[in-house]
XYZ file of C-alpha atoms in Angstrom:
721
model
C -104.065 -65.662 -36.215
C -102.023 -68.663 -37.820
C -102.578 -70.060 -41.312
C -103.697 -73.601 -42.140
C -100.563 -74.980 -43.860
C -102.139 -78.815 -44.164
C -104.324 -78.081 -47.769
C -107.474 -77.762 -45.930
C -109.613 -74.574 -46.029
C -108.055 -71.851 -43.653
C -110.425 -70.772 -40.801
C -112.015 -67.471 -40.902
C -110.402 -64.461 -39.392
C -112.810 -62.199 -37.550
C -112.693 -58.806 -38.186
C -115.211 -55.596 -37.978
C -115.040 -54.715 -41.514
C -113.900 -56.251 -44.643
C -112.803 -54.000 -47.585
C -112.652 -55.389 -51.149
C -110.387 -53.102 -53.297
C -107.707 -50.681 -52.451
C -108.668 -47.687 -54.626
C -110.208 -44.325 -53.537
C -113.132 -45.667 -52.319
C -111.673 -48.529 -50.039
C -108.776 -46.728 -48.974
C -111.030 -43.934 -47.583
C -113.740 -46.361 -46.069
C -111.004 -48.707 -44.294
C -109.245 -45.559 -42.836
C -112.477 -43.980 -41.788
C -113.520 -47.151 -39.936
C -110.064 -47.939 -38.487
C -110.151 -44.198 -37.342
C -112.972 -45.000 -34.956
C -111.105 -48.031 -33.632
C -112.507 -50.956 -36.235
C -110.311 -53.927 -36.996
C -110.329 -53.606 -40.682
C -108.836 -55.649 -43.427
C -108.366 -54.472 -46.947
C -108.038 -57.027 -49.744
C -106.198 -55.894 -52.785
C -105.420 -58.102 -56.295
C -102.704 -55.461 -57.390
C -99.144 -55.589 -55.959
C -99.692 -51.936 -55.013
C -103.048 -50.059 -53.508
C -104.264 -47.001 -55.199
C -106.527 -49.155 -57.955
C -107.262 -47.586 -61.345
C -106.816 -43.847 -60.403
C -103.664 -44.056 -59.190
C -102.030 -46.763 -61.710
C -103.912 -46.466 -65.001
C -106.674 -43.579 -64.780
C -106.974 -40.479 -62.848
C -103.398 -39.607 -61.896
C -101.323 -40.861 -64.820
C -103.682 -39.069 -67.581
C -103.393 -35.754 -65.595
C -99.820 -36.232 -65.419
C -99.472 -36.860 -69.182
C -101.449 -33.615 -69.488
C -99.715 -31.714 -67.511
C -96.162 -33.065 -68.902
C -97.519 -32.625 -72.645
C -98.697 -28.887 -71.774
C -95.122 -28.298 -70.461
C -93.067 -29.986 -73.149
C -94.972 -28.526 -76.076
C -95.247 -24.840 -74.631
C -98.934 -25.390 -75.441
C -100.993 -21.749 -75.516
C -97.667 -19.952 -74.263
C -95.924 -20.574 -77.984
C -98.729 -18.588 -79.664
C -98.773 -15.733 -76.968
C -94.871 -15.322 -77.240
C -94.739 -16.057 -81.008
C -92.792 -19.256 -80.147
C -92.116 -22.205 -82.242
C -91.505 -25.790 -80.529
C -90.751 -28.879 -82.193
C -91.282 -32.089 -80.080
C -88.655 -34.745 -79.955
C -91.049 -37.780 -80.158
C -88.519 -40.686 -78.948
C -86.882 -38.205 -76.319
C -89.890 -36.682 -75.200
C -91.873 -40.121 -74.848
C -88.986 -41.109 -72.186
C -89.567 -37.823 -70.348
C -93.360 -38.210 -70.403
C -93.347 -41.922 -69.007
C -90.289 -41.124 -66.747
C -93.060 -38.592 -64.839
C -95.613 -40.957 -64.855
C -93.524 -43.589 -62.973
C -92.081 -40.823 -60.315
C -96.157 -39.715 -59.560
C -97.307 -43.273 -59.410
C -94.279 -44.027 -57.102
C -95.047 -41.323 -54.862
C -98.862 -41.629 -54.464
C -98.263 -45.369 -53.802
C -95.929 -44.649 -51.112
C -98.222 -41.958 -49.865
C -101.392 -44.391 -49.456
C -99.279 -47.316 -48.243
C -98.109 -44.829 -45.208
C -101.698 -43.911 -44.419
C -102.595 -47.646 -44.242
C -100.125 -48.483 -41.973
C -100.719 -45.012 -39.828
C -104.317 -46.587 -39.377
C -103.156 -49.994 -38.566
C -105.102 -51.554 -41.304
C -104.222 -55.189 -42.446
C -103.642 -55.402 -45.960
C -104.516 -58.823 -47.474
C -102.994 -59.614 -50.974
C -104.928 -61.561 -53.540
C -108.426 -61.760 -54.954
C -111.648 -61.693 -52.820
C -114.900 -63.752 -53.491
C -117.727 -64.289 -51.129
C -118.562 -67.559 -49.607
C -121.656 -66.332 -47.956
C -122.984 -62.725 -46.743
C -120.361 -62.466 -43.790
C -117.322 -64.424 -45.149
C -114.977 -63.752 -48.131
C -112.399 -66.028 -49.151
C -108.908 -64.764 -50.665
C -106.996 -66.437 -53.054
C -103.422 -65.844 -54.438
C -102.310 -65.795 -58.212
C -102.800 -69.681 -58.834
C -106.344 -69.856 -57.595
C -105.391 -71.244 -54.011
C -107.363 -69.954 -51.268
C -104.754 -68.583 -48.728
C -106.863 -66.673 -46.254
C -110.722 -66.879 -45.276
C -112.136 -63.423 -43.858
C -115.318 -62.717 -41.693
C -117.015 -59.340 -40.756
C -120.127 -58.000 -39.672
C -119.892 -55.042 -42.449
C -118.397 -55.725 -45.919
C -117.404 -52.926 -48.492
C -117.050 -53.724 -52.067
C -115.017 -51.423 -53.715
C -113.487 -53.481 -56.377
C -113.283 -50.720 -59.177
C -114.118 -50.923 -62.899
C -112.480 -52.055 -66.275
C -112.826 -50.458 -69.926
C -115.967 -52.060 -71.564
C -114.598 -53.891 -74.679
C -116.404 -52.722 -77.940
C -118.990 -54.965 -79.725
C -117.844 -56.822 -82.393
C -114.485 -55.610 -82.063
C -110.959 -57.187 -80.647
C -107.971 -55.562 -78.721
C -105.790 -58.204 -80.030
C -103.792 -55.718 -82.227
C -101.082 -53.761 -80.328
C -102.162 -50.745 -81.636
C -105.346 -50.906 -80.498
C -105.831 -49.422 -76.778
C -108.140 -49.166 -73.936
C -108.196 -46.340 -71.309
C -106.252 -48.748 -69.003
C -103.248 -49.581 -71.626
C -102.946 -46.305 -73.562
C -99.978 -45.049 -71.352
C -98.325 -48.031 -71.908
C -96.592 -46.053 -74.924
C -94.095 -47.327 -77.262
C -94.086 -44.130 -79.185
C -96.360 -40.905 -79.592
C -98.515 -41.549 -82.044
C -98.629 -39.632 -85.429
C -102.338 -40.133 -85.687
C -104.975 -41.406 -83.274
C -108.585 -42.064 -83.309
C -110.495 -41.909 -80.181
C -113.884 -43.906 -80.313
C -116.227 -42.484 -77.719
C -116.552 -38.806 -76.641
C -116.940 -39.582 -72.897
C -114.796 -37.852 -70.344
C -111.821 -40.134 -70.849
C -112.091 -39.809 -74.689
C -112.151 -36.048 -74.619
C -109.117 -35.983 -72.104
C -106.923 -37.969 -74.197
C -108.111 -36.777 -77.274
C -106.988 -33.079 -76.030
C -103.969 -34.436 -74.639
C -102.431 -35.884 -77.730
C -103.617 -33.112 -79.965
C -101.509 -30.984 -77.725
C -98.648 -33.289 -78.336
C -98.980 -32.646 -82.001
C -100.802 -36.177 -82.905
C -103.208 -35.837 -85.788
C -106.677 -36.739 -83.667
C -110.254 -37.700 -84.770
C -112.934 -38.488 -82.206
C -115.767 -40.432 -83.066
C -118.583 -40.216 -80.955
C -122.180 -42.231 -81.248
C -124.085 -39.398 -79.942
C -125.001 -35.863 -81.365
C -122.646 -34.276 -78.703
C -119.728 -34.812 -76.621
C -120.315 -35.184 -72.919
C -123.859 -35.246 -72.870
C -124.267 -34.424 -69.021
C -122.326 -31.413 -69.369
C -124.273 -27.763 -69.666
C -124.695 -27.478 -73.536
C -122.817 -24.423 -73.682
C -119.545 -26.233 -72.439
C -120.054 -29.061 -74.387
C -120.081 -27.020 -77.509
C -117.164 -24.881 -76.502
C -115.051 -28.150 -75.944
C -115.877 -29.384 -79.768
C -114.806 -25.888 -80.701
C -111.600 -26.165 -78.949
C -110.750 -29.798 -80.200
C -110.899 -28.591 -83.661
C -109.111 -25.421 -83.069
C -106.037 -27.782 -81.951
C -106.655 -29.353 -85.388
C -108.505 -32.735 -83.885
C -111.600 -33.677 -86.239
C -114.633 -34.493 -84.199
C -117.469 -37.029 -85.977
C -120.608 -36.949 -84.069
C -123.455 -39.165 -84.605
C -121.189 -42.100 -85.975
C -119.645 -45.542 -84.917
C -116.980 -47.937 -85.897
C -118.183 -51.056 -87.512
C -115.050 -52.509 -88.587
C -111.335 -52.460 -87.766
C -108.481 -54.215 -89.695
C -104.596 -53.955 -90.104
C -103.426 -52.774 -93.632
C -100.556 -55.345 -94.041
C -97.105 -53.928 -95.216
C -97.645 -50.652 -93.569
C -95.259 -49.026 -90.769
C -97.464 -46.203 -90.264
C -101.128 -45.429 -90.257
C -101.696 -49.267 -90.897
C -105.003 -49.458 -88.945
C -108.323 -49.119 -90.875
C -111.787 -48.076 -89.529
C -114.721 -48.551 -91.249
C -117.731 -46.272 -89.727
C -121.235 -46.590 -90.198
C -121.516 -43.348 -92.200
C -119.169 -45.353 -94.952
C -116.246 -43.030 -94.247
C -112.794 -45.124 -93.489
C -110.305 -43.687 -91.188
C -106.495 -44.667 -91.336
C -104.903 -44.360 -87.725
C -101.422 -45.305 -86.411
C -103.245 -46.065 -82.999
C -107.031 -46.322 -81.798
C -108.107 -45.715 -78.232
C -111.675 -47.285 -77.452
C -113.056 -45.368 -74.588
C -116.807 -46.321 -74.678
C -117.690 -46.862 -71.374
C -116.317 -49.034 -68.404
C -117.840 -52.258 -66.478
C -117.909 -52.830 -62.846
C -115.365 -55.704 -61.902
C -117.868 -58.090 -60.308
C -116.493 -61.109 -61.905
C -115.016 -63.555 -59.765
C -116.476 -61.946 -56.740
C -119.111 -64.526 -56.442
C -121.899 -62.068 -55.390
C -124.473 -64.545 -56.058
C -123.117 -66.375 -52.963
C -123.886 -63.581 -50.744
C -127.070 -62.775 -52.474
C -125.972 -59.141 -54.002
C -127.575 -58.216 -56.989
C -125.772 -56.235 -59.960
C -126.495 -55.503 -63.682
C -125.197 -56.455 -66.984
C -122.333 -54.215 -66.758
C -121.283 -55.271 -63.493
C -122.846 -52.233 -61.643
C -124.177 -52.907 -57.882
C -127.398 -51.058 -57.128
C -127.372 -49.137 -53.852
C -129.533 -47.114 -51.683
C -128.781 -43.517 -50.508
C -126.611 -44.767 -47.632
C -124.580 -46.992 -50.189
C -125.719 -50.269 -48.837
C -126.615 -53.071 -51.252
C -130.005 -55.024 -51.303
C -128.090 -57.169 -48.622
C -127.798 -56.057 -44.954
C -124.575 -55.483 -44.000
C -122.902 -55.403 -47.438
C -121.816 -51.761 -48.826
C -120.535 -50.819 -52.323
C -119.010 -47.493 -53.375
C -116.808 -45.919 -56.278
C -116.531 -47.294 -59.933
C -118.615 -50.297 -59.099
C -121.805 -48.574 -58.369
C -121.649 -46.406 -62.043
C -122.066 -43.016 -62.580
C -120.140 -40.268 -61.815
C -117.275 -42.923 -61.141
C -114.945 -39.905 -60.033
C -111.933 -40.281 -57.726
C -113.343 -37.493 -55.451
C -116.885 -38.972 -55.088
C -115.470 -42.519 -54.602
C -113.641 -41.428 -51.936
C -116.853 -39.442 -50.229
C -118.526 -42.530 -50.837
C -116.430 -44.865 -49.189
C -116.443 -42.596 -46.021
C -120.091 -41.988 -46.211
C -120.919 -46.025 -46.523
C -118.768 -46.711 -43.588
C -120.414 -43.868 -41.268
C -123.880 -45.452 -41.974
C -122.528 -48.906 -41.408
C -121.318 -48.420 -38.312
C -123.004 -45.285 -37.059
C -119.996 -43.261 -36.457
C -118.745 -39.951 -37.405
C -121.196 -36.851 -38.267
C -124.767 -37.557 -37.191
C -126.301 -36.946 -40.530
C -124.873 -36.592 -44.277
C -126.161 -33.415 -46.118
C -126.901 -33.950 -49.606
C -124.510 -31.337 -50.777
C -123.877 -31.173 -54.963
C -120.401 -32.344 -55.908
C -118.045 -30.854 -58.750
C -117.060 -32.711 -61.777
C -113.637 -32.036 -63.178
C -112.658 -32.782 -66.576
C -108.898 -32.405 -67.481
C -109.321 -31.800 -71.103
C -107.223 -29.216 -73.108
C -108.717 -26.739 -71.750
C -110.004 -27.981 -68.629
C -113.652 -28.033 -67.644
C -115.673 -28.212 -64.534
C -119.354 -27.757 -63.164
C -121.328 -28.066 -59.895
C -125.135 -28.293 -59.708
C -127.729 -28.186 -62.489
C -127.327 -27.303 -66.125
C -129.704 -25.142 -68.162
C -130.972 -28.140 -69.955
C -132.080 -29.871 -66.736
C -133.678 -26.630 -65.269
C -135.634 -25.952 -68.370
C -136.662 -29.867 -68.524
C -138.161 -29.317 -64.888
C -139.736 -26.028 -65.752
C -137.408 -24.304 -62.894
C -136.976 -20.572 -63.585
C -133.704 -19.441 -63.672
C -131.101 -16.896 -64.822
C -127.427 -16.744 -65.852
C -124.530 -14.671 -65.487
C -121.470 -14.954 -67.594
C -117.731 -13.698 -67.073
C -115.340 -14.573 -70.040
C -111.481 -14.732 -69.466
C -111.050 -12.556 -72.409
C -112.139 -9.557 -70.288
C -110.617 -10.547 -67.203
C -106.952 -9.326 -66.456
C -105.398 -12.801 -65.591
C -106.971 -14.228 -68.560
C -105.147 -11.494 -70.704
C -101.917 -12.233 -69.172
C -102.100 -15.962 -69.742
C -103.542 -15.878 -73.162
C -106.757 -17.806 -72.360
C -109.324 -15.833 -74.165
C -111.912 -18.910 -74.555
C -112.566 -19.542 -71.155
C -115.754 -18.275 -69.154
C -117.650 -18.680 -65.846
C -121.297 -19.324 -66.015
C -123.660 -18.918 -63.006
C -126.997 -20.403 -62.881
C -129.060 -18.992 -60.562
C -132.851 -18.609 -58.933
C -134.060 -15.210 -60.016
C -136.541 -14.670 -56.999
C -133.759 -15.120 -54.309
C -130.418 -15.408 -56.319
C -129.576 -18.407 -55.003
C -127.044 -20.420 -56.679
C -128.304 -23.369 -58.762
C -125.272 -24.458 -60.938
C -121.901 -23.205 -61.823
C -119.935 -23.981 -65.064
C -116.275 -23.219 -65.841
C -114.453 -23.595 -68.982
C -110.651 -22.378 -69.261
C -107.337 -22.645 -67.462
C -108.050 -23.674 -63.824
C -111.686 -24.798 -63.970
C -111.052 -27.597 -61.748
C -109.670 -25.269 -58.986
C -112.054 -22.325 -59.208
C -115.107 -24.810 -58.915
C -114.488 -25.309 -55.277
C -115.116 -21.444 -54.738
C -119.002 -21.665 -55.785
C -118.902 -25.374 -54.388
C -118.410 -23.576 -50.863
C -121.141 -20.893 -51.862
C -123.960 -23.608 -52.740
C -123.013 -25.663 -49.390
C -124.414 -23.018 -47.198
C -127.356 -21.989 -49.813
C -125.376 -18.823 -50.847
C -126.028 -16.975 -54.272
C -125.104 -14.021 -56.173
C -124.471 -12.024 -52.922
C -121.521 -13.758 -51.552
C -119.495 -13.143 -55.083
C -120.547 -9.512 -54.961
C -119.625 -8.908 -51.049
C -116.233 -10.831 -51.560
C -112.758 -9.200 -52.561
C -110.584 -11.315 -54.828
C -107.132 -10.734 -55.401
C -106.027 -8.908 -58.741
C -105.305 -10.304 -61.013
C -107.065 -13.664 -60.778
C -109.401 -15.554 -62.752
C -111.614 -15.619 -59.363
C -112.561 -12.157 -60.163
C -114.697 -13.905 -62.888
C -117.396 -14.982 -60.214
C -117.880 -11.094 -59.148
C -118.088 -10.186 -62.506
C -120.615 -13.082 -63.745
C -122.822 -12.064 -60.600
C -122.928 -8.290 -62.047
C -124.082 -9.753 -65.335
C -126.506 -11.783 -63.870
C -127.859 -8.634 -61.975
C -127.856 -6.911 -64.982
C -129.781 -9.445 -67.025
C -132.673 -9.481 -64.006
C -133.163 -5.848 -64.519
C -133.609 -6.526 -68.460
C -135.647 -9.926 -68.297
C -138.389 -8.008 -69.981
C -136.439 -8.177 -73.305
C -136.898 -11.996 -73.097
C -140.036 -11.571 -75.400
C -139.427 -11.778 -79.348
C -139.348 -8.726 -81.190
C -141.923 -7.850 -83.914
C -140.291 -6.185 -86.634
C -141.842 -2.686 -87.292
C -141.218 0.465 -88.964
C -137.640 1.719 -88.538
C -136.786 4.532 -86.269
C -133.648 6.634 -86.238
C -130.762 5.183 -85.137
C -128.953 6.331 -81.797
C -125.544 8.214 -81.739
C -124.690 6.497 -78.733
C -120.591 4.857 -79.176
C -120.917 1.554 -80.504
C -120.251 0.069 -77.295
C -122.726 1.774 -75.384
C -125.784 0.685 -77.862
C -128.304 -1.864 -76.290
C -128.949 -3.865 -79.409
C -126.813 -5.763 -82.197
C -128.738 -6.615 -85.381
C -127.410 -9.158 -88.008
C -129.236 -9.832 -91.194
C -129.044 -13.006 -93.392
C -129.809 -11.073 -97.132
C -131.642 -12.704 -99.450
C -132.046 -12.108 -103.377
C -134.930 -9.550 -103.660
C -135.029 -10.233 -107.446
C -135.549 -13.963 -107.512
C -138.573 -15.494 -109.144
C -139.698 -16.622 -105.504
C -138.054 -14.031 -103.303
C -138.229 -15.062 -99.411
C -137.825 -12.984 -96.420
C -134.639 -12.089 -94.585
C -133.877 -13.515 -91.263
C -133.005 -10.954 -88.641
C -131.223 -12.011 -85.514
C -131.520 -9.072 -82.822
C -128.885 -9.739 -79.708
C -128.703 -7.771 -76.513
C -125.450 -6.916 -74.852
C -126.005 -10.640 -72.722
C -125.884 -12.423 -75.962
C -129.614 -13.373 -76.128
C -130.629 -13.850 -79.501
C -134.370 -13.609 -81.087
C -135.057 -14.206 -84.561
C -137.668 -12.325 -86.804
C -137.998 -11.840 -90.638
C -138.249 -9.146 -93.008
C -139.377 -8.636 -96.487
C -136.724 -7.049 -98.406
C -137.673 -3.543 -99.582
C -135.420 -1.329 -101.920
C -135.952 1.703 -99.355
C -134.916 -0.405 -96.271
C -137.869 0.308 -94.343
C -139.082 -2.053 -91.494
C -135.553 -3.641 -91.084
C -134.862 -2.623 -87.448
C -137.498 -2.386 -84.723
C -138.338 1.266 -83.155
C -137.741 -0.087 -79.711
C -134.136 -1.419 -80.609
C -133.653 2.123 -82.552
C -134.291 3.903 -79.371
C -131.807 2.359 -77.504
C -129.104 2.266 -80.034
C -128.212 -0.586 -82.294
C -125.278 -1.783 -84.471
C -126.468 -3.138 -88.046
C -124.526 -5.967 -89.704
C -125.520 -7.300 -92.824
C -124.177 -10.538 -94.285
C -122.608 -9.328 -97.418
C -122.997 -11.491 -100.830
C -120.300 -13.518 -101.971
C -119.806 -11.527 -105.051
C -119.256 -13.028 -108.549
C -118.437 -16.698 -108.362
C -117.982 -17.061 -112.594
C -115.222 -15.786 -115.004
C -115.946 -12.355 -116.196
C -113.207 -9.836 -116.013
C -115.304 -6.915 -117.388
C -118.149 -7.756 -115.155
C -115.862 -7.732 -112.351
C -113.867 -4.827 -113.048
C -117.183 -2.647 -112.983
C -118.324 -3.912 -110.088
C -114.919 -2.862 -108.512
C -115.274 0.726 -109.669
C -119.006 0.792 -108.350
C -118.268 -0.745 -104.879
C -114.828 1.361 -104.115
C -116.895 4.347 -105.301
C -119.555 3.672 -102.293
C -122.331 1.500 -102.963
C -124.716 3.267 -105.367
C -127.417 1.428 -107.088
C -126.530 2.496 -110.673
C -124.164 0.539 -113.441
C -125.170 -3.041 -111.889
C -124.513 -6.266 -113.696
C -127.306 -7.903 -115.475
C -129.548 -9.584 -112.890
C -129.749 -12.807 -114.919
C -126.080 -13.387 -114.264
C -125.164 -15.231 -111.283
C -125.496 -13.752 -108.156
C -127.076 -10.667 -109.869
C -129.944 -10.328 -108.002
C -127.863 -10.569 -104.552
C -125.513 -7.874 -105.890
C -128.272 -5.631 -106.562
C -130.260 -5.898 -103.810
C -127.234 -5.300 -101.402
C -125.951 -2.127 -103.301
C -129.670 -0.900 -103.460
C -129.888 -1.682 -99.649
C -126.489 -0.086 -98.207
C -127.786 3.032 -100.434
C -131.344 3.397 -98.777
C -129.724 2.780 -95.237
C -126.914 5.405 -95.909
C -129.955 8.052 -97.207
C -131.727 7.397 -93.808
C -128.545 8.415 -92.026
C -126.866 4.880 -91.157
C -123.353 5.526 -91.093
C -121.345 3.038 -92.842
C -118.124 1.704 -91.332
C -115.245 3.222 -93.104
C -117.046 6.106 -94.616
C -117.775 8.098 -91.045
C -115.906 8.290 -88.206
C -115.824 5.039 -85.891
C -118.122 6.261 -82.874
C -120.885 7.443 -85.585
C -120.794 4.101 -87.639
C -124.034 1.991 -87.421
C -123.876 -0.014 -90.492
C -121.349 -2.883 -90.974
C -120.541 -5.406 -93.823
C -119.796 -8.888 -92.860
C -119.081 -12.435 -94.238
C -120.565 -14.994 -91.841
C -118.615 -17.660 -93.682
C -115.379 -16.142 -93.095
C -116.365 -15.270 -89.148
C -117.401 -18.740 -88.740
C -113.853 -19.797 -89.995
C -111.798 -17.625 -87.845
C -114.088 -18.573 -84.619
C -113.642 -22.108 -85.310
C -109.988 -22.081 -86.317
C -110.649 -24.031 -89.866
C -113.030 -24.029 -92.494
C -116.164 -25.802 -91.626
C -118.383 -28.225 -93.553
C -120.976 -26.638 -96.098
C -123.770 -25.190 -94.134
C -126.256 -27.027 -96.085
C -125.509 -30.258 -94.368
C -126.416 -31.419 -90.994
C -122.529 -31.601 -90.219
C -122.227 -27.851 -91.080
C -124.988 -26.674 -89.266
C -124.074 -28.461 -85.753
C -120.378 -26.778 -86.490
C -121.765 -23.438 -86.588
C -124.132 -24.118 -83.805
C -121.327 -25.401 -81.617
C -119.256 -22.292 -82.503
C -121.754 -19.636 -81.448
C -122.898 -21.443 -78.450
C -119.424 -21.843 -77.495
C -119.300 -17.916 -77.736
C -121.973 -17.485 -75.436
C -124.915 -16.746 -77.393
C -128.337 -17.994 -76.320
C -131.182 -19.122 -78.607
C -134.878 -19.491 -78.398
C -134.966 -22.569 -79.679
C -132.676 -25.544 -79.797
C -130.517 -26.705 -83.238
C -133.475 -28.880 -84.515
C -135.502 -25.371 -85.021
C -133.109 -23.437 -86.756
C -131.460 -23.310 -90.317
C -128.364 -21.730 -91.826
C -130.036 -18.539 -92.394
C -130.618 -18.027 -88.607
C -127.106 -19.071 -87.805
C -125.635 -16.562 -90.419
C -127.651 -14.039 -89.156
C -126.874 -14.754 -85.384
C -123.091 -14.851 -86.684
C -123.458 -11.271 -88.013
C -125.332 -9.989 -84.886
C -122.424 -11.352 -82.903
C -119.816 -9.646 -85.232
C -121.456 -6.383 -84.471
C -121.274 -7.002 -80.842
C -117.244 -7.777 -80.949
C -116.836 -4.470 -83.333
C -118.626 -2.490 -80.987
C -116.852 -3.619 -78.040
C -113.398 -3.186 -79.447
C -112.596 -6.792 -80.366
C -112.141 -6.891 -83.638
C -110.105 -4.988 -86.355
C -111.949 -3.396 -89.469
C -110.865 -2.605 -92.941
C -112.203 0.087 -95.557
C -110.259 -1.118 -98.862
C -111.447 -1.394 -101.893
C -113.254 -4.397 -103.383
C -110.664 -7.407 -104.196
C -110.789 -10.304 -106.164
C -110.111 -13.624 -104.048
C -108.796 -15.782 -106.596
C -108.708 -18.842 -104.138
C -112.194 -18.540 -103.309
C -113.306 -17.448 -106.797
C -115.694 -14.451 -105.102
C -115.515 -11.035 -105.244
C -114.086 -9.713 -101.821
C -116.380 -6.244 -101.061
C -115.037 -3.334 -98.991
C -115.865 -2.349 -95.375
C -115.842 -5.502 -93.801
C -115.505 -6.403 -90.182
C -112.837 -9.264 -89.077
C -112.269 -11.134 -86.124
């Protein structure tokens, strides 16, 4: 239709469908309609199609991730003892060159798809004149075309939401759309916001060697994730050297004049001040509704520019549909594509007769990858839905051992009545690829038997599904162990090999000689890492420490060894070494009035009593006969976390220890709010007992030594991990 060149408004061109936005939802929706013979106009204000997904979001960030892992040799550098040094200037050129290449290829692919479907592309910004008419303006605001259609699909996408009271004017303050316009790989980066984008970029830059601090106002990262995955991600970030600050927020941002590096200063609500080379604000996104004149069409939207839709993606106005980021959560490229197609099928009554409401997967391209589909444990508990879980860890998988990915795991959540799959959660390499296996199982209502009957290539990470299903079946056969245990009279420990025993018990010792002694905390953990807590009133003879039901199935008992003498006193330390090296006897102990004297006396007496009861002490008896271990939870937490944690008496220290244990797959009867550091130390001791029993620790039986750096006496016969 010819355009009006006289200066008056152009006459409306008639189409079956007008689509606003050429991102994933708009492109796929337009192609779906064109495939069924509809005349389609696609309006896009960018010079090229693809939207945020191609140009600033999904694909660029994932390309940066892969390039970063390749250039730094991440993970494999540790596996093969390699040391690689990143040339920041040269590597930046390589990173940006790769981004341009991938973006160009994807843009050309989308253009070919639009041409193949004979979709008319209209360049410019769209705004509604009424519910059936859209005006298109050029860069100067002049209306150049007017389009009319019985159906309109709004797929205009979203933009970063600016932080309240703070400005993006500083060139080193970035949002998630501009972070890839790098002028350098920053030496330090503060990421504000622990959502998907924030966690992805925090891990990517940490892999590049940047000193990263992640600030999140909530008490956990990625609140929609299963809690176990959220905890594992926090631990993984911290192991990479990133600092994760939860429950805090940025209140002010300023630049320190005269500094070439780390010139930015962020003042947090807690009072802390963070220096930074660059800052990335990733505190949510807003729908691109500005300029669309939705009021003229009568379309409703909220304060964040999100358009409410019904299950068919229709807005409150008949004939007008919306899909993709502009309707809000989950705002993923994959779901946006499906939403665009589904909206068009409903609008024109074409394609499949019905849309099955299938669960969709989440893919989070952090380092390591995370993916999930279906329900989380937290959601099922809140609804009161019965469930059981099955896990398989990469460290027990041949492919995981080959690649060196020891922290990954697959977690199946299923209905114990019929073994139907309710949710799957994957943490580790290739998680976003692996998730499609359970997606297909859930699509036809399948469950554990589908994994058990399948034959997987060996070695592959996909094998984890089969062994997670086996783990789930074993858990079901031991569901009666879900009842808390009451500590009773001790029975003789089983002589089963350590790896075949059924229970792993950790004890957080207290001072029995204190003026007001308190009970010791006991953590009893089964082979599936389910923990139950009880208390034990310390007795010099050790009676009642282990429940007889545990003893009947065999156990390993790990005691939290006291930290020794923290104050100077060479004579006292020397006598302690002599006593300990001789092997735990109650005689010739230091004066109980001295620091830690009661702990030392109680520990030595308890070891002597348990030895007399026949419990073999690691380092004194053959491995298969050992029942009693000594561990230091403080050392264990440091090893598992990869760094020293905050003091355990602080909320930050409790949260850090909780995250470490949850990341190791421990299941607790209560949430963190109901637990203290005694319970977490006891649980760490129980986990150490399990890891030792299953051959995943090293042990030493050396005499006690003085740790000058820590200022404590290190005892012998300690399990290390």
